[in-house]
XYZ file of C-alpha atoms in Angstrom:
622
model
C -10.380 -10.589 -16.438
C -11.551 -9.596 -19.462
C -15.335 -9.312 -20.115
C -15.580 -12.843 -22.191
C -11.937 -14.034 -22.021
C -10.508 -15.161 -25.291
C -8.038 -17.573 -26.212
C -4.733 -17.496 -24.116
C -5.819 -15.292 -21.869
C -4.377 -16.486 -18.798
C -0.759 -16.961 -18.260
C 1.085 -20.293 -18.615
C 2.434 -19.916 -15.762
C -0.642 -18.923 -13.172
C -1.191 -22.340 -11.678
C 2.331 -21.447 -9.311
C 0.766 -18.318 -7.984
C 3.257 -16.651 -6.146
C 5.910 -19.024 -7.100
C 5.880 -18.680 -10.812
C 9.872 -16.947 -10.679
C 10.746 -20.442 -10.332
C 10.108 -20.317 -14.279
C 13.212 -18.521 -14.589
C 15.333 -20.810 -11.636
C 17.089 -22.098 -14.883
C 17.325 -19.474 -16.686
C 19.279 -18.023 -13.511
C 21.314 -21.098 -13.139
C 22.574 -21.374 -16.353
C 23.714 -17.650 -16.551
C 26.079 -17.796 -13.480
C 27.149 -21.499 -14.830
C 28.364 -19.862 -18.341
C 29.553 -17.278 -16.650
C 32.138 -19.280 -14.058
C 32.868 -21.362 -17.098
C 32.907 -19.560 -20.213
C 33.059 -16.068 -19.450
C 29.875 -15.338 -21.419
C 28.649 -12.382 -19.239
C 25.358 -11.891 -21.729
C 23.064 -14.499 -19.923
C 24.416 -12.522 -16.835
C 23.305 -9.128 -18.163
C 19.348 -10.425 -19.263
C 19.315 -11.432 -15.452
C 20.640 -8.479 -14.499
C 17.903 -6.331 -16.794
C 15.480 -8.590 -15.434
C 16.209 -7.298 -11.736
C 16.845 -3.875 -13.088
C 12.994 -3.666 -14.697
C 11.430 -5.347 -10.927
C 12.989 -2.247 -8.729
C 12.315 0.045 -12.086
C 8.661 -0.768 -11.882
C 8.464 -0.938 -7.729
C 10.161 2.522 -7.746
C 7.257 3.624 -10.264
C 4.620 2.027 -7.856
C 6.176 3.907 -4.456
C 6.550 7.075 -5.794
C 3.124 7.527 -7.534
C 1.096 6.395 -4.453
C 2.934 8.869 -2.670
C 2.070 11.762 -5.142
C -1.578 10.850 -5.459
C -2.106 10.449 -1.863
C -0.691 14.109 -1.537
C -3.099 14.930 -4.347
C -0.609 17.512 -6.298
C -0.962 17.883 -9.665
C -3.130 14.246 -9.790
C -5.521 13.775 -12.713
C -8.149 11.585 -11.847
C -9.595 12.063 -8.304
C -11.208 9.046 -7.625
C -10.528 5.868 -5.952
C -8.467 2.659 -5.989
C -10.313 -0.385 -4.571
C -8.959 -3.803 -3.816
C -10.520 -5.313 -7.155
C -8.367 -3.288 -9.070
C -5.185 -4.270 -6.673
C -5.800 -8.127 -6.782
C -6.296 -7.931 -10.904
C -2.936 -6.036 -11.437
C -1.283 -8.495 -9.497
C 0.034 -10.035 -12.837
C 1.889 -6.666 -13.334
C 5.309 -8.806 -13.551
C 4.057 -11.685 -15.658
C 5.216 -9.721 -19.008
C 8.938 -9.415 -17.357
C 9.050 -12.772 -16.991
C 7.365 -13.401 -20.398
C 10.071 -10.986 -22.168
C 12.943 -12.450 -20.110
C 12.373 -16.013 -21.410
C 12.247 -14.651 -25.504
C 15.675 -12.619 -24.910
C 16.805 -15.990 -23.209
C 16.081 -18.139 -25.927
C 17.240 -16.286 -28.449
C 20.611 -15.872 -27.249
C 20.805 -19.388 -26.212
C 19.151 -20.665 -29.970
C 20.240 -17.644 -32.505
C 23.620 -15.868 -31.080
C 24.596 -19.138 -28.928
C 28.291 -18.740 -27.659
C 28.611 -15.267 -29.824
C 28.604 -12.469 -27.630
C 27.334 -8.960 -28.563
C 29.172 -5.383 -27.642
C 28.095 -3.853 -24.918
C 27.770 -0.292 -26.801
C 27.082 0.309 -30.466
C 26.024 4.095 -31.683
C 24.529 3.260 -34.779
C 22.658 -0.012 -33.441
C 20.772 2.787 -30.603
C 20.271 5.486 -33.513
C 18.584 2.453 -35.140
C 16.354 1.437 -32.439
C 15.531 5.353 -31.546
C 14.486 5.117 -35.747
C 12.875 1.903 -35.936
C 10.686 3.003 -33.004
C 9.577 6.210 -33.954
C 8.346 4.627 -36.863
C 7.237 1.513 -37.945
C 6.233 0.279 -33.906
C 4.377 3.534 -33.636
C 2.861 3.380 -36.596
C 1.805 -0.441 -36.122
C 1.200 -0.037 -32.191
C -1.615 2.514 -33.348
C -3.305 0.626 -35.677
C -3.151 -2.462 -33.521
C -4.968 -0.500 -30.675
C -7.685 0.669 -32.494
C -8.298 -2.537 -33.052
C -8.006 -4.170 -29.673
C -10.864 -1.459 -29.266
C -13.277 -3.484 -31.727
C -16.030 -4.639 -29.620
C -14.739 -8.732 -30.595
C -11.178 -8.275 -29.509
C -12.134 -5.500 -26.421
C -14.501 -8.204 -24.793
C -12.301 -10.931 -25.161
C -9.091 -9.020 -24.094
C -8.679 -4.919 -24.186
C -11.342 -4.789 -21.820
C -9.352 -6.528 -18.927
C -6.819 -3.556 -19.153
C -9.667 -0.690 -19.195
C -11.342 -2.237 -16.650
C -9.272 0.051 -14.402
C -10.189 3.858 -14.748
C -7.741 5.059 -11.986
C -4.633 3.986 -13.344
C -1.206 3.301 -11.587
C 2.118 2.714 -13.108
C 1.723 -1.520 -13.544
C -2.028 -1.007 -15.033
C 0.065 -0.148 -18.153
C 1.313 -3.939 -18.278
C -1.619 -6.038 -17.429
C -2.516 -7.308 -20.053
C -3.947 -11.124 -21.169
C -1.314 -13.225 -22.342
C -2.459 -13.324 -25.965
C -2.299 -9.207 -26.006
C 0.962 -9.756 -24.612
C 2.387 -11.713 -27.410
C 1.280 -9.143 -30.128
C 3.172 -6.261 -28.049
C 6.074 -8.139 -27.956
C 6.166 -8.547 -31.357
C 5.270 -4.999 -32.268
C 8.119 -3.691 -29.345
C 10.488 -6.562 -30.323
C 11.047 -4.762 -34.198
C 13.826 -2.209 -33.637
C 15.706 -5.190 -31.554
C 15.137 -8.038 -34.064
C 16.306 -5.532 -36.980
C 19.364 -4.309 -35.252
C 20.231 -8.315 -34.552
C 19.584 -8.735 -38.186
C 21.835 -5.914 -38.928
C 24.498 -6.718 -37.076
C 24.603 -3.318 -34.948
C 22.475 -4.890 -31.766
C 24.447 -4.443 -28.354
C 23.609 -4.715 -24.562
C 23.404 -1.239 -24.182
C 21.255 -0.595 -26.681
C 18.513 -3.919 -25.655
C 19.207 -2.382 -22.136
C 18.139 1.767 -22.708
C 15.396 0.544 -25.147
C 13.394 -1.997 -22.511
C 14.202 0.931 -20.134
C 12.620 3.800 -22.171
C 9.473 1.343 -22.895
C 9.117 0.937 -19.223
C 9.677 4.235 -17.927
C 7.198 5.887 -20.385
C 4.910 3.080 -19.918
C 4.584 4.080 -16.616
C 4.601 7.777 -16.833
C 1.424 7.557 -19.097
C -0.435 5.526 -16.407
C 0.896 7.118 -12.977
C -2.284 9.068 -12.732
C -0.410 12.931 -11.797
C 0.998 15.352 -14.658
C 5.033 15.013 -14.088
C 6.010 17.080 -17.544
C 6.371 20.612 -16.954
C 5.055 23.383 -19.746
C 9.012 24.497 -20.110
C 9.537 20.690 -21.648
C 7.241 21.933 -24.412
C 7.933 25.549 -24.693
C 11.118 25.107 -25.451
C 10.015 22.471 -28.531
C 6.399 22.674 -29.448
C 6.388 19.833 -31.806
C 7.825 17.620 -29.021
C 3.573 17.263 -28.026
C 3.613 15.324 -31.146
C 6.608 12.804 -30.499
C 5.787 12.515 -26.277
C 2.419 12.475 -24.206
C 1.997 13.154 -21.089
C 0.199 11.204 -18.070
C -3.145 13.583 -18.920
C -3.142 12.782 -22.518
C -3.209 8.922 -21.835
C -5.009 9.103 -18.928
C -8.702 10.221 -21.439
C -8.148 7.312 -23.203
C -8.885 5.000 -19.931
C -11.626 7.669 -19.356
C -13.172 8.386 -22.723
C -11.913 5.334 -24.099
C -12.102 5.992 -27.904
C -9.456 8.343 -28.192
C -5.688 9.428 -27.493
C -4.553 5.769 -28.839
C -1.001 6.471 -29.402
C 1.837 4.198 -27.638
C 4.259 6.984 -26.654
C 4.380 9.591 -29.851
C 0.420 11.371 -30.260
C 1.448 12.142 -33.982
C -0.607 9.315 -34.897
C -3.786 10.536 -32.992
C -3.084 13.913 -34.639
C -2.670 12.870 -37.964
C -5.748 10.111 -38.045
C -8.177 12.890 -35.940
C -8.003 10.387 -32.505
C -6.652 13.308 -30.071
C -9.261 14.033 -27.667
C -9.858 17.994 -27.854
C -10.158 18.045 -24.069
C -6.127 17.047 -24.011
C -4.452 20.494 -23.381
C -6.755 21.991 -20.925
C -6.726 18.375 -18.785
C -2.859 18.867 -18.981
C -3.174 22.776 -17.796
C -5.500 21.987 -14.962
C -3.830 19.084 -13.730
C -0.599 21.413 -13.542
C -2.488 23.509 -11.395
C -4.041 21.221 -8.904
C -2.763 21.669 -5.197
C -1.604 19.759 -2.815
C -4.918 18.465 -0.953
C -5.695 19.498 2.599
C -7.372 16.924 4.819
C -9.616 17.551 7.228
C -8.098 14.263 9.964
C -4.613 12.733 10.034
C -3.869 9.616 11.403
C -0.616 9.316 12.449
C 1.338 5.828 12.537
C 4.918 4.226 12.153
C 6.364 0.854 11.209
C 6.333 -2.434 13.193
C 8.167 -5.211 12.463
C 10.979 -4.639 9.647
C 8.807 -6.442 6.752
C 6.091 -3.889 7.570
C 7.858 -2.040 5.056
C 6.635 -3.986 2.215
C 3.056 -3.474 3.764
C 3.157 -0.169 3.291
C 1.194 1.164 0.905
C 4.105 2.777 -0.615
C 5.273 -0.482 -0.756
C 4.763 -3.743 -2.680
C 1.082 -3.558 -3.847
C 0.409 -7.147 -3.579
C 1.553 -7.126 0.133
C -0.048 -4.272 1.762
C -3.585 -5.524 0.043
C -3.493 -8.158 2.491
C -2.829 -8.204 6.429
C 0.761 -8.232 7.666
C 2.589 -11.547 7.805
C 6.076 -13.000 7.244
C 6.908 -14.480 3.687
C 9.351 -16.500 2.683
C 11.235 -14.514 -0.040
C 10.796 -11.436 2.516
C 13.997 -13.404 4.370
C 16.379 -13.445 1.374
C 15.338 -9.836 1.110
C 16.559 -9.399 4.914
C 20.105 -7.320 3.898
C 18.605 -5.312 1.209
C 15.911 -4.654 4.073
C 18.198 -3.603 6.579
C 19.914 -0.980 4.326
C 16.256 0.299 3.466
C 15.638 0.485 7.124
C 18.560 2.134 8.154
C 18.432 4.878 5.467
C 14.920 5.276 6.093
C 14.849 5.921 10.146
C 18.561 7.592 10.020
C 18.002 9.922 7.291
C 14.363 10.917 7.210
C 13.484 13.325 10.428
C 9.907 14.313 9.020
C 6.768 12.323 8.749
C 5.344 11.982 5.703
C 1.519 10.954 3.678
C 1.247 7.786 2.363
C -2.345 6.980 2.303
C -5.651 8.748 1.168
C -9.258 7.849 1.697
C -12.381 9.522 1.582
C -15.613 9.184 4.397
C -18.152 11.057 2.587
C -16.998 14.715 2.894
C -14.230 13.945 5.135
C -10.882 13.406 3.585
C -8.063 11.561 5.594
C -4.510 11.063 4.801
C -2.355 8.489 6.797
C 1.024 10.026 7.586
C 4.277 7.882 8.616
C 6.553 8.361 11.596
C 9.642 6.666 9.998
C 10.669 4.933 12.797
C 10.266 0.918 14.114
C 8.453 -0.228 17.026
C 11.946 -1.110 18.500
C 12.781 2.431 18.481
C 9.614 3.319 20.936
C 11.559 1.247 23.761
C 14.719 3.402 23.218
C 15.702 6.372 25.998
C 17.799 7.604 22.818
C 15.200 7.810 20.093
C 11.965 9.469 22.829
C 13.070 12.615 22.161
C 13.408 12.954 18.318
C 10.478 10.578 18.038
C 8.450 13.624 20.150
C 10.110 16.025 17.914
C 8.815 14.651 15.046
C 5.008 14.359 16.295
C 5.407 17.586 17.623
C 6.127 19.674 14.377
C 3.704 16.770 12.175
C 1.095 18.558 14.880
C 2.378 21.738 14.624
C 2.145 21.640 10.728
C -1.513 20.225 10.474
C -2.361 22.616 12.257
C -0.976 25.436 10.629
C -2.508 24.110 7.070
C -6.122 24.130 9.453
C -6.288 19.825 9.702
C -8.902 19.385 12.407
C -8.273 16.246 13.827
C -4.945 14.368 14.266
C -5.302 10.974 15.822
C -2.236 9.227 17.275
C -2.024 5.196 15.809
C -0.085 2.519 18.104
C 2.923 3.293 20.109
C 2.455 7.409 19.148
C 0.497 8.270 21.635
C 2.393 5.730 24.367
C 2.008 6.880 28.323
C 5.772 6.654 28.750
C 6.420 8.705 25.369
C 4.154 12.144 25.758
C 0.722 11.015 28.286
C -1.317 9.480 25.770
C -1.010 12.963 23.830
C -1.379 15.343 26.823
C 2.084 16.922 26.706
C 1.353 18.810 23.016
C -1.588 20.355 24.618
C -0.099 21.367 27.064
C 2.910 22.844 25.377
C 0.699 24.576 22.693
C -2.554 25.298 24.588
C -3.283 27.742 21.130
C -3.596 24.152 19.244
C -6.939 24.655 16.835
C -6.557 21.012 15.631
C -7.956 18.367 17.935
C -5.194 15.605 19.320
C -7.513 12.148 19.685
C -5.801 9.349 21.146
C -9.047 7.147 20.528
C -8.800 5.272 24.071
C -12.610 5.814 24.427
C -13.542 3.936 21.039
C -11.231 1.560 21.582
C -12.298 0.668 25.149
C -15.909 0.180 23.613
C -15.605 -2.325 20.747
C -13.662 -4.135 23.461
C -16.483 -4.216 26.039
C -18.964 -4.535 23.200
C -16.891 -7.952 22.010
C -17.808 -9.812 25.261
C -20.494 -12.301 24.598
C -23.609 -11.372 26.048
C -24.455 -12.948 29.117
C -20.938 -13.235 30.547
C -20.403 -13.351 34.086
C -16.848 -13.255 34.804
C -13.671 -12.333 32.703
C -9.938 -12.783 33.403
C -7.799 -9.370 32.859
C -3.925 -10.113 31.800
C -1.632 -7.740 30.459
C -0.155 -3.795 31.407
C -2.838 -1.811 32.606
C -3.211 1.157 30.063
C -5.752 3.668 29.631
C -7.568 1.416 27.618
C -7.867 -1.417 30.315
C -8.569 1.296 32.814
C -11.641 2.395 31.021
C -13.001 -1.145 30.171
C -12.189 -2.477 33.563
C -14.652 0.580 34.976
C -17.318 -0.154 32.412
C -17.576 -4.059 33.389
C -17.149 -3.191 36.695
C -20.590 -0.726 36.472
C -22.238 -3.293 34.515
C -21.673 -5.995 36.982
C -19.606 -8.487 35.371
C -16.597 -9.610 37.671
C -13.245 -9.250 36.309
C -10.508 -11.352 37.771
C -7.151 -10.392 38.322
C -4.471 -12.323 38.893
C -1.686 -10.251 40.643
C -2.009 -7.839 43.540
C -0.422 -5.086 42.159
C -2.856 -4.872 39.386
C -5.767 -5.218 41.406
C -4.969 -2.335 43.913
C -4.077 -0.155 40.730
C -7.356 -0.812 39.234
C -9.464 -0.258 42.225
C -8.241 2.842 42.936
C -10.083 4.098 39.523
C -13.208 2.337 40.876
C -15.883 3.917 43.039
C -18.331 2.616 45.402
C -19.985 -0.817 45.623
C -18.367 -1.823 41.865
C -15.284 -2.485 44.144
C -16.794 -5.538 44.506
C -16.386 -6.698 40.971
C -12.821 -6.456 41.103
C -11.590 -9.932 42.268
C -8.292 -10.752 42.945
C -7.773 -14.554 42.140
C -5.583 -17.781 41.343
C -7.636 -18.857 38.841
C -7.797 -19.602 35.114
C -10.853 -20.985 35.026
C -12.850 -17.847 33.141
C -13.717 -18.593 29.342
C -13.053 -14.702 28.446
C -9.675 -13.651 28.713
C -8.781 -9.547 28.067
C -5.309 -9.782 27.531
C -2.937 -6.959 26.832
C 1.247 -6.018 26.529
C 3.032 -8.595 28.884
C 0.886 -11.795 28.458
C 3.320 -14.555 28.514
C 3.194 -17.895 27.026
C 3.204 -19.950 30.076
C -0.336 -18.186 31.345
C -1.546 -18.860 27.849
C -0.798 -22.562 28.399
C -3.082 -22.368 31.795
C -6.226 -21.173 29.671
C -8.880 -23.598 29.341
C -9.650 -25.179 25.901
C -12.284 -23.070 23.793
C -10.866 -19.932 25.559
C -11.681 -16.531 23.718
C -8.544 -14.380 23.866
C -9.975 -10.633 23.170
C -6.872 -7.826 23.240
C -7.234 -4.079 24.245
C -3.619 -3.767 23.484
C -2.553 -2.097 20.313
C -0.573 -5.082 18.849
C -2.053 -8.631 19.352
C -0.707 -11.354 21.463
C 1.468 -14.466 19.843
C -1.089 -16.939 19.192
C 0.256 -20.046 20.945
C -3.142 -22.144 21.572
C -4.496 -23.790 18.337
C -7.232 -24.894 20.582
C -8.403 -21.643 21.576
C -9.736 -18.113 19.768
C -7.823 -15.269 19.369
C -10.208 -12.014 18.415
C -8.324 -9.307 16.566
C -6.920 -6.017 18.643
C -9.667 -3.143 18.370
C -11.103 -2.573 15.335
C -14.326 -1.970 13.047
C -15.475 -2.524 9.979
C -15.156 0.461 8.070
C -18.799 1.685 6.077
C -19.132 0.602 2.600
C -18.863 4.169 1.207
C -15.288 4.820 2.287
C -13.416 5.114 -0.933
C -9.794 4.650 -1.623
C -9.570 1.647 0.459
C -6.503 -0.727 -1.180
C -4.600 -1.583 1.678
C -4.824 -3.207 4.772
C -3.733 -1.664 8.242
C -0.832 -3.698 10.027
C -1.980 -7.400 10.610
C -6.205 -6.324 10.129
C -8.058 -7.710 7.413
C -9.343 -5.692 4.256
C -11.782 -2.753 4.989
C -10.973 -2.834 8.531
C -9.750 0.000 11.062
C -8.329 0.202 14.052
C -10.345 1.851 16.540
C -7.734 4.475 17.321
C -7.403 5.281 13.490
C -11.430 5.167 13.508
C -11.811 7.242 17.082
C -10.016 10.145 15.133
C -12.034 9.628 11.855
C -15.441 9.506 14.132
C -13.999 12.660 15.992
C -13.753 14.916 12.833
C -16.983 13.363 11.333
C -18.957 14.697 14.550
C -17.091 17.861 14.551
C -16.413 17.563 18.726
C -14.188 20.419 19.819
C -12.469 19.332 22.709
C -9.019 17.032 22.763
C -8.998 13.353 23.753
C -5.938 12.948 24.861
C -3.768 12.400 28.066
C -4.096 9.751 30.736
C -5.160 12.510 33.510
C -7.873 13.673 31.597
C -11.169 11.598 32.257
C -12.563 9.587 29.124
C -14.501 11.119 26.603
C -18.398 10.061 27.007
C -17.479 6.068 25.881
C -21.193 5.253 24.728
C -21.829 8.660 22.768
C -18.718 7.750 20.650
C -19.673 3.912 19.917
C -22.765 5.454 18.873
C -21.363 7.656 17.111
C -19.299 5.069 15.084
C -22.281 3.279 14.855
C -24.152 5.988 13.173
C -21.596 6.819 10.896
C -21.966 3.267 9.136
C -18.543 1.363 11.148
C -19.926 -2.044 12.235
C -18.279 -4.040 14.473
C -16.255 -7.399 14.331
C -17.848 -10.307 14.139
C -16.121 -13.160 17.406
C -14.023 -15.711 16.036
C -14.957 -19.482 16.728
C -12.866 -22.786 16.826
C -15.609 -23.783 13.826
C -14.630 -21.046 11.526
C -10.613 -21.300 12.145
């Protein structure tokens, strides 16, 4: 929002929120309708374009998160917060905007005529028409967005982001909207005019505004030196991301569209414009000092990602309704991405003072961790993502959900023990995560109920309640003699083996079924030291998230939520690793053999570091 919002500002369309495509339900209709009936394919192709310019801009989105989390050749190194997420939101509100005018004005100026689909002179036209009167106006128009009336009432929404992605290029106010369109809309309206408009040529010249809109705002230099070595002048009819980039940072320069002749000619170019270009060539890959290494859940989680759809992974995991007509496009996602990708790969940065920590991706679904088949290639791959850290001297590699599973490779233990010369540190962060469970537990409990597969994690928090004297119930034998045998002396006696339901604080894990939910009293709190949380079947009870802190408030870079946790929260895996390489410990924790690591010195150590932990759900605040 701009700084005093003008006139128009707002969308006519923003009271449907995340159903405002139903604007173009009609439109849609009506094209397959003429279609079937009258063979006019035109409406067809402006829904087609329409589609086209959604995946053009997502594929813009993935692949410049993914080069700016790597950190080669990016411009601006600083962060991306969840303000700047929620206001680009609107990215797509000018594709629905521009699909309506082409709509109309086939329907009300070319009605049942049909245009070619390829005319030479009608693109020659548009290249012409663009190079020089939109330039020329698109210039002068800027500068004066960049008057102090028109920048407070609507420029200023669109500079309010510094760090700029691909869709800050489009989100605009409404009213700023319409005068682009009519700038852009010249070589289009003149070729209709002229008689020499055609598909093709509406189709490549949307594209090219598009595609270089987002090149000037994906934040990393993608034009080599050879593009301009071979033509010098071509600096004066195509910027770069650099050269647009200063004008977000210095903001009174570098004002062109697409061609800097303008800025040249009128003495706008910022002086600092080649040597940003040169050194943003040369900047490296970045090396982190932690990796935390994950994989997908559920087959949505792929939108989550942060590589994914922005507006999705800025908010915890859930199902959607258009994510279900997306289901076959999903699936061949999906399969291409787990059959065809054998490495892990960055898709998240963020910064912890000093410490930088990327967030790699095992391409592979939690369905695959219960596959015999898949163990082995799955080990593979965390294997040589170890092997590599390690090699480019990461410290710390912690090992998110089912990576580090006791069936898969002991909690971690078999890569230290097949490369005992390992300088980076494997942390499976049980200890952290037992803590912030035990530290959940209302004080002045007596009793709690345990439910679920006994893990490392409920080993460690069974022991600690046990020590403190709180009695945890168990309901089957075969978990009770399996937990006792961890405990020593007199705490035995904490360890009850029951038949009842009766306790108000249930630790549930993997395996807790629906029908012993149904048995829990009402007002139950449901606190899980698994990695994923249990279905929530009781309205009448709480359900506490899986393990996880609040992250401090100086953590930068933070746009996207983790799995099904709410913004600016970590699991306490991802944070055991972080807290690991913070405190610069030298030994592993990993492996179920090997006894936990100190469990108080690393919640205080967390603690310390500014993570905070959750605050309990009630039945009030539901």
């Amino acid at each position: 929002m701009a700084s005093r919002p003008g006139l128009l500002t707002e969308w006519p369309w923003t009271p449907l929120g995340s159903f405002k495509y139903l604007v173009l339900a009609p439109l849609v209709i009506d094209s397959i309708y003429s279609y079937t009936t009258l063979r006019d394919i035109d409406k067809l192709l402006i829904v087609a374009v329409t589609v086209w310019r959604i995946v053009h801009s997502q594929m813009w989105i993935s692949f410049a998160r993914y080069r700016t989390a790597k950190g080669t050749k990016r411009i601006v190194n600083k962060s991306v917060e969840f303000d700047q997420v929620d206001r680009e939101r609107t990215w797509d509100d000018q594709v629905i905007f521009n699909t309506l005018i082409v709509y109309l004005t086939k329907v009300y100026v070319l009605g049942t005529n049909t245009i070619p689909f390829w005319r030479l002179d009608g693109v020659v036209q548009v290249a012409l028409l663009h190079a020089g009167p939109v330039e020329f106006i698109y210039y002068w128009f800027h500068r004066a967005l960049h008057h102090h009336f028109l920048y407070s009432r609507y420029h200023s929404h669109h500079h309010s982001s510094i760090v700029t992605e691909p869709i800050t290029s489009v989100v605009h106010p409404f009213a700023e909207h319409i005068g682009y369109t009519l700038i852009l809309g010249i070589p289009l309206v003149a070729t209709l005019l002229c008689g020499t408009v055609s598909a093709a040529s509406i189709a490549l010249y949307i594209t090219y505004v598009d595609f270089m809109n987002y090149l000037g705002h994906c934040n990393f230099e993608l034009i080599p030196r050879s593009f301009f070595s071979l033509f010098p002048p071509l600096k004066f009819l195509c910027y770069t991301p650099s050269f647009h980039s200063l004008h977000h940072t210095q903001f009174r320069t570098n004002y062109s569209l697409f061609m800097p002749m303008y800025d040249y000619i009128y003495g706008t170019n910022d002086k600092c414009s080649d040597s940003l270009y040169e050194s943003s060539l040369e900047e490296e890959e970045e090396k982190p000092d932690a990796i935390h290494l994950t994989h997908l859940t559920s087959l949505d989680s792929i939108y989550h990602l942060r590589l994914g759809f922005a507006s999705l992974s800025s908010h915890p995991l859930s199902s959607r309704c258009y994510l279900v007509l997306m289901r076959p496009f999903t699936l061949i996602i999906s399969f291409i991405l787990t059959y065809f990708s054998s490495r892990t790969f960055v898709f998240e940065r963020n910064r912890f003072g000093d410490l930088t920590l990327h967030s790699h991706l095992l391409p592979k679904f939690s369905s695959h961790y219960k596959s015999q088949q898949q163990k082995e290639s799955i080990n593979k791959m965390i294997e040589t993502a170890i092997l590599e850290a390690d090699k480019k001297g990461v410290r710390v590699m912690s090992l998110g959900l089912l990576n580090q599973g006791e069936e898969l490779n002991g909690y971690g233990e078999m890569y230290v023990r097949k490369h005992p010369e390992l300088k980076l540190r494997i942390v499976d962060g049980s200890s952290l995560a037992a803590e912030v469970v035990v530290h959940s537990i209302p004080v002045g409990t007596r009793e709690v109920l345990f439910l679920g597969k006994i893990t490392k994690v409920a080993r460690a928090i069974v022991i600690s309640l046990c020590q403190s004297g709180i009695k945890v119930m168990v309901l089957r034998e075969e978990e009770h003699c399996m937990l006792a045998g961890f405990i020593d002396g007199h705490c035995k006696e904490n360890l009850v083996l029951t038949t009842n339901y009766s306790p108000m604080i249930w630790l549930v894990g993997d395996g807790l079924s629906k029908e012993e939910q149904k048995k829990a009293r009402k007002g139950t709190l449901f606190l899980p030291f698994s990695q994923f949380p249990p279905s929530k079947l009781r309205k009448d009870c709480c359900y506490h998230t899986t393990p996880a802190m609040i992250i401090p408030k100086s953590a930068q870079n933070i746009d996207s939520c983790e799995n099904w946790l709410g913004r600016r929260v970590m699991s306490a895996w991802r944070v055991g690793g972080i807290v690991h390489a913070l405190e610069g410990w030298e030994e592993h924790e990993c492996g179920l053999d090997v006894p936990i690591v100190n469990p108080p010195r690393v919640w205080e150590a967390a603690l310390r570091n500014g993570f905070k932990p959750l605050l309990l759900p009630s039945l009030e605040t539901k």
